[in-house]
Structure formats: C-alpha cells, structure tokens
Short mmCIF file of C-alpha atoms in Angstrom, two decimals:
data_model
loop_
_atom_site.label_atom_id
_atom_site.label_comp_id
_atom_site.label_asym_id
_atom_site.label_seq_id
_atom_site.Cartn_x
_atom_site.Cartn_y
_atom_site.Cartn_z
CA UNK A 20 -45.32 -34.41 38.42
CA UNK A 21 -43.86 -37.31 40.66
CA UNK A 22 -40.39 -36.67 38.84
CA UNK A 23 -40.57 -32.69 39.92
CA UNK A 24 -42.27 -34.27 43.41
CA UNK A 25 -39.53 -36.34 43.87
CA UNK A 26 -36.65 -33.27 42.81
CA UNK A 27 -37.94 -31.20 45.50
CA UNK A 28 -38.42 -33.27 48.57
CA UNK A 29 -35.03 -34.83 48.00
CA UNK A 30 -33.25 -31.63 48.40
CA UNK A 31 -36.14 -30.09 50.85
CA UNK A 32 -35.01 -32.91 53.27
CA UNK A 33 -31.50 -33.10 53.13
CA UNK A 34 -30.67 -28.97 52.59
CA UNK A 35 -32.31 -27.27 55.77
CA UNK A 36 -31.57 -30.53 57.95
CA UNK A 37 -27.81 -29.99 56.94
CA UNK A 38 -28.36 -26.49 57.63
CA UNK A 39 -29.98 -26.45 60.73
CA UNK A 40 -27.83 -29.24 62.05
CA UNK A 41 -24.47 -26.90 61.41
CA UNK A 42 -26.01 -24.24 63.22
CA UNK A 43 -27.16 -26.41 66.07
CA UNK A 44 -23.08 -26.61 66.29
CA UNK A 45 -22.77 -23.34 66.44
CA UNK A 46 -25.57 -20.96 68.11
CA UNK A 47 -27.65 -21.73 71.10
CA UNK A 48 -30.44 -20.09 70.01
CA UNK A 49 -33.33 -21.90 68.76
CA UNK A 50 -35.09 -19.23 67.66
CA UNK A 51 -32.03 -18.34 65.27
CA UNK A 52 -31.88 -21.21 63.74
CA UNK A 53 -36.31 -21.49 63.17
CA UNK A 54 -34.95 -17.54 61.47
CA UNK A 55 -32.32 -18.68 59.36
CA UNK A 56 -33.74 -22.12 58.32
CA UNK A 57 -37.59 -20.23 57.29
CA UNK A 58 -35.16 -17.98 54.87
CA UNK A 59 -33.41 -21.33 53.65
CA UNK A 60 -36.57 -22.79 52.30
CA UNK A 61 -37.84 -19.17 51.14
CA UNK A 62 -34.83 -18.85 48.96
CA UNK A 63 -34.33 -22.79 48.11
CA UNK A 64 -37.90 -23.26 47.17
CA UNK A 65 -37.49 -20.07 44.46
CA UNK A 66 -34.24 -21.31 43.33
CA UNK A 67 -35.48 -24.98 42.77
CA UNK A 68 -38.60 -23.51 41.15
CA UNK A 69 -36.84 -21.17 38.76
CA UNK A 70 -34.41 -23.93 37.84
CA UNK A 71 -37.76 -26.46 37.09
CA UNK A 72 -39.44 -23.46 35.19
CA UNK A 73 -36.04 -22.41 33.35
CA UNK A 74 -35.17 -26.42 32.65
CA UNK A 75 -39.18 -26.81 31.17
CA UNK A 76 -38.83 -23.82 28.69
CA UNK A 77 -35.05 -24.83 27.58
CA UNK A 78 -36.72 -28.07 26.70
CA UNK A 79 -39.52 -26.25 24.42
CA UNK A 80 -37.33 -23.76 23.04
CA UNK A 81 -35.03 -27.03 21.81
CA UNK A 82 -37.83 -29.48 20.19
CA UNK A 83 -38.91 -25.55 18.37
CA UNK A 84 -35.10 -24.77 16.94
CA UNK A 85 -35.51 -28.59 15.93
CA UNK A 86 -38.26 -28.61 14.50
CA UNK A 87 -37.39 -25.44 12.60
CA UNK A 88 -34.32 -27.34 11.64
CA UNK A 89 -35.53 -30.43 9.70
CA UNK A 90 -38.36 -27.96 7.90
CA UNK A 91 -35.32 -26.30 6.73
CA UNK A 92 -33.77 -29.47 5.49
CA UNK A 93 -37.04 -31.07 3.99
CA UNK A 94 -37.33 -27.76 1.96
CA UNK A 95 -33.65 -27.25 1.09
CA UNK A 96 -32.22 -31.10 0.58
CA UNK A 97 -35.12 -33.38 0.44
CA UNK A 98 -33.29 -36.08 -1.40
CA UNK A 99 -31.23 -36.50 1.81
CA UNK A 100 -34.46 -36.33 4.46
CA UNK A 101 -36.02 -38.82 2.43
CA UNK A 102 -32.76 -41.58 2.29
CA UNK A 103 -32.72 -40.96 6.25
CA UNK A 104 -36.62 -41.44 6.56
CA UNK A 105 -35.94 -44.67 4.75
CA UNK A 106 -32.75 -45.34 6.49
CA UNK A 107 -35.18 -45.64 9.78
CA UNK A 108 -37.77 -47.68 7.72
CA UNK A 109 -35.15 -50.00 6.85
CA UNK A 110 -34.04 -50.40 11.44
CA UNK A 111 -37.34 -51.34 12.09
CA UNK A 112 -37.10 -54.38 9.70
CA UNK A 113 -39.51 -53.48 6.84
CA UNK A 114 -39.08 -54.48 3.03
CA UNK A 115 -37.43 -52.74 0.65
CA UNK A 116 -40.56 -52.29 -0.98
CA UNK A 117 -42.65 -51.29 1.70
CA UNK A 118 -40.02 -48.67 2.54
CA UNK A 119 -40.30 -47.11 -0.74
CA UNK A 120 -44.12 -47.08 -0.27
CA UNK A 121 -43.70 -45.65 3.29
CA UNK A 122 -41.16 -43.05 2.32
CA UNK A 123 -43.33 -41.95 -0.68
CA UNK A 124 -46.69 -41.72 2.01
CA UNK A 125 -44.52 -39.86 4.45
CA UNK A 126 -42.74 -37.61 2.69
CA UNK A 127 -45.91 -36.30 0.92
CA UNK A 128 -46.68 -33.81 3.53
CA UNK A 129 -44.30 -32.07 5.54
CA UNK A 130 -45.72 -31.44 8.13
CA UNK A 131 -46.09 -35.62 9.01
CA UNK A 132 -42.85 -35.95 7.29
CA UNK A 133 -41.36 -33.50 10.11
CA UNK A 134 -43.15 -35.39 12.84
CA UNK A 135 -41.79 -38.55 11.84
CA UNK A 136 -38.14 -37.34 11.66
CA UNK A 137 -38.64 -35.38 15.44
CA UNK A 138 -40.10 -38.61 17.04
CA UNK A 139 -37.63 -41.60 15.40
CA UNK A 140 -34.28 -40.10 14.13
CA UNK A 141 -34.32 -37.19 16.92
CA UNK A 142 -36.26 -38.96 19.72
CA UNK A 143 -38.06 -36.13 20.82
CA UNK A 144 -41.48 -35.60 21.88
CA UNK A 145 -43.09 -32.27 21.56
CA UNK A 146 -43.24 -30.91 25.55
CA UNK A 147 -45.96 -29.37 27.02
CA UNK A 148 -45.52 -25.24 26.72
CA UNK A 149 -47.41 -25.19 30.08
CA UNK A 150 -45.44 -27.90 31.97
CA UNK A 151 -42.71 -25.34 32.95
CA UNK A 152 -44.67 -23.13 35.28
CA UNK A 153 -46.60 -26.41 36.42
CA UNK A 154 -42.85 -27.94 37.29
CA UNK A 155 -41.67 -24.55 39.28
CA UNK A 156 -44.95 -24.95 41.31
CA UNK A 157 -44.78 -28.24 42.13
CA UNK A 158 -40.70 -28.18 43.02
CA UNK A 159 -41.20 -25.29 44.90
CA UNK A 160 -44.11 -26.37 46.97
CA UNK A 161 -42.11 -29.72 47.17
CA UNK A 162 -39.11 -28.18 48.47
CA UNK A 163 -41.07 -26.27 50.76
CA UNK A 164 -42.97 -29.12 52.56
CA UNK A 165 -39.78 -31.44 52.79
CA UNK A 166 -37.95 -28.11 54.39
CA UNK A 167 -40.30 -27.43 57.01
CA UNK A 168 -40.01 -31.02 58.08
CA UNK A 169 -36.43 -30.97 59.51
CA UNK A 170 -37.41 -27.56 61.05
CA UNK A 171 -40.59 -28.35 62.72
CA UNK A 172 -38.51 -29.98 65.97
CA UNK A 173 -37.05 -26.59 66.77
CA UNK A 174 -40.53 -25.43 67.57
CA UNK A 175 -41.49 -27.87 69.92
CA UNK A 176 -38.08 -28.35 71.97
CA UNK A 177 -36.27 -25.55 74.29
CA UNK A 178 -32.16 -26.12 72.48
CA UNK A 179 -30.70 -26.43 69.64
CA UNK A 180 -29.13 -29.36 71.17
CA UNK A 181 -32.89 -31.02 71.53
CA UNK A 182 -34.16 -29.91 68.73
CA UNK A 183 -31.23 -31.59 66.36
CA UNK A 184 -31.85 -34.59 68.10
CA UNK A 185 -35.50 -34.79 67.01
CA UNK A 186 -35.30 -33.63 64.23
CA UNK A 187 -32.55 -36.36 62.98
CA UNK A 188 -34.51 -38.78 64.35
CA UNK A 189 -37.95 -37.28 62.46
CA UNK A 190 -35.67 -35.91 58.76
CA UNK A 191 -34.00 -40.03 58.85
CA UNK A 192 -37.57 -41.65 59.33
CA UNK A 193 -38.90 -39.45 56.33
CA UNK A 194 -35.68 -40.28 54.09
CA UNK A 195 -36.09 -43.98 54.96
CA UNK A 196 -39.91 -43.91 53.78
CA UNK A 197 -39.30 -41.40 50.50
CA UNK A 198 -36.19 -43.34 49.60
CA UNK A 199 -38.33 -46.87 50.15
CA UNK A 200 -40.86 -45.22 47.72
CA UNK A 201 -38.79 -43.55 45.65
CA UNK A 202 -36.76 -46.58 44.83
CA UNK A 203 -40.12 -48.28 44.19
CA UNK A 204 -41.38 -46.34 41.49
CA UNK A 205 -38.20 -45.92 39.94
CA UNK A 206 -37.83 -49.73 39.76
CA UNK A 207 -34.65 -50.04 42.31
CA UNK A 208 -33.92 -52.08 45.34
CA UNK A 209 -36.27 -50.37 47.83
CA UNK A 210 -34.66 -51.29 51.22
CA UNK A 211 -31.26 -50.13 49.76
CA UNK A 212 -32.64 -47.11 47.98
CA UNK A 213 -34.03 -45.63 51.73
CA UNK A 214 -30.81 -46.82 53.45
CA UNK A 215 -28.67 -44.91 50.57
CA UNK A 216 -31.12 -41.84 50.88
CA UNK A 217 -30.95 -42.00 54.81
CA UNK A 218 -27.09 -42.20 54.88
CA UNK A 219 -26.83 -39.32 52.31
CA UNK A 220 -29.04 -36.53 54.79
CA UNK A 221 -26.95 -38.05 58.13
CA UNK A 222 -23.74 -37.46 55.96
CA UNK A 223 -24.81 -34.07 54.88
CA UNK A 224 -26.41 -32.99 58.64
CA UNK A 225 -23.27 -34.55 60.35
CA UNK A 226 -20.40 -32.47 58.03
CA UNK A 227 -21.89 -29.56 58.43
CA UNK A 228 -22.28 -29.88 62.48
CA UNK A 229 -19.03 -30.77 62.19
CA UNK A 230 -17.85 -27.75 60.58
CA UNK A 231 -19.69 -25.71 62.59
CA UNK A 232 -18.57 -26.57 65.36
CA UNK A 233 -14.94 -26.44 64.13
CA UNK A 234 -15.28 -22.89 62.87
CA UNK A 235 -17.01 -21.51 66.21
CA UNK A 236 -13.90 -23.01 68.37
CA UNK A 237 -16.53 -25.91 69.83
CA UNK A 238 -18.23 -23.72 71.85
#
C-alpha cells in the first residue's frame, strides 16, 4: 500500500502542477485552467489506476504460467528438478548427506516440491489475486489527492498569474515533506531525497510555462 501510496502522489504532484503552470503561461482564465486541470486528474487518476490494476494481474498471471511450468517439469523430467532442488541445497551450505535427505523429503510431494522450486530457484512469492484492484484504488485515490493539491490555489486567488505563484509555493512545500518521507522509508538520504523531489516538480512546472508561453507568442 505505501509503495502504490507513494506511485500516485509522486505523479499527482508533479503532473497537474506542470500542467497548470503551462497554462498559467498561456490563458488568463482561472477558471480554464480549475476546467482543464479537474479533467487532468479525472483521466490521470484512471490511467494510473488501470496501469496498478493491469501491473497486479500481469504479476498473478506470471507466478500461475510458472507454476504450471515446473509441475510440467517435475512430471516430465524429474531427474533434472531433483539435481536443481539439490543444486540449491548444496548454496545454502548443507552436507552432502543432508541434501540427499532433503531432496528425498522434498521431492516426495509435488505440490511442496513445486513450492520450494517457485520460492528459491525462481524467487517468487505467490501475489495476492486481490491486491490488483486494491493497488488501482489506492493509486487512483493517491493520484487524485496529490492532483487537487497544486490546483486548490486557483480557487482561492483572482489570476492565473496568482494562483501559479501559490500554488508553487504550496506543490514545493508538499514535495519537500513527501520526498523527506519518502526517502525515509525507502532508506535514502532524506534532506537530499526532498531537495531531488522538489527540483524535479519546479523543473517539470517551469518547462512547461516555458513552453507555453513560447507557443502562445508570450502573451
């Protein structure tokens, strides 16, 4: 969940703040840009959603054409399943006569014998069937709440011109504090982790004012 969390609040923040900030080159209508950022969310939050749910069920449908993989290859060549299950034995240091032991306990039921060749000579872990909806959801609803963030200054100021102004200063503050936290609980420098996150939304928000203003002739 903080992994999807974390997905959708780092492109909620950056996206419509880079959006809105190109238009706030371009228009001088508020109210367009409130219009036209509310539709970016809309569409980024299903997007991001349907690439969470789409990502979770690519990951089940794998482990399941793996698993029906190695049952194939326990039934059809179990001499060479059971040199590779002792292979594996033999990396994690035990005796040679433990390992035949272990293979022969193993390799008794296929099931456990499938398991064991999934988890250490695949390094899979059977996913959660109901994580993918659970992932769109939460990226969504992510993407959503970091969106309306960068927006929510073109409600409460009269130009485009105020309103980018605000909501830099509100969309950097945010970036500094996720990226702090982020970093944190990913184990990375925190102070540099917010600065890098800051400097990647004012990079995005300041090429696409930039452009904006380019394309409409600076007007």
């Amino acid at each position: 969940m903080l992994q999807d969390i974390v997905i959708g609040l780092s492109d909620g923040l950056t996206v419509p703040f880079a959006l809105a900030a190109g238009l706030s080159g371009a228009v001088q209508s508020s109210g367009l840009i409130i219009t036209a950022g509310l539709a970016e969310i809309v569409a980024g939050s299903i997007a991001m959603g349907l690439g969470g749910y789409l990502a979770g069920r690519t990951e089940v449908d794998h482990y399941a054409a793996e698993v029906a993989r190695e049952h194939e290859e326990v039934r059809t060549v179990p001499d060479v399943e059971r040199r590779e299950v002792q292979e594996l034995l033999a990396e994690m240091g035990l005796s040679p006569a433990t390992q035949a032991l272990a293979v022969k306990e193993l390799t008794a039921d296929p099931q456990q014998w499938v398991r064991f060749m999934m988890k250490y000579e695949l390094g899979l872990e059977e996913p959660d069937p109901k994580q993918a909806p659970k992932s769109a959801a939460t990226i969504a609803g992510a993407y959503a709440v970091g969106g309306l963030v960068p927006l929510s200054a073109y409600f409460l100021t009269a130009t485009p011109q105020a309103g980018l102004l605000w909501s830099g200063v509100i969309t950097l503050m945010c970036l500094l504090v996720f990226g702090y936290f982020k970093s944190r609980l990913t184990g990375q420098a925190p102070v540099l982790g917010a600065l890098k996150m800051a400097a990647t939304g004012a990079a995005a928000a300041g090429a696409a004012f930039f452009v904006a203003r380019l394309v409409s002739g600076g007007h």
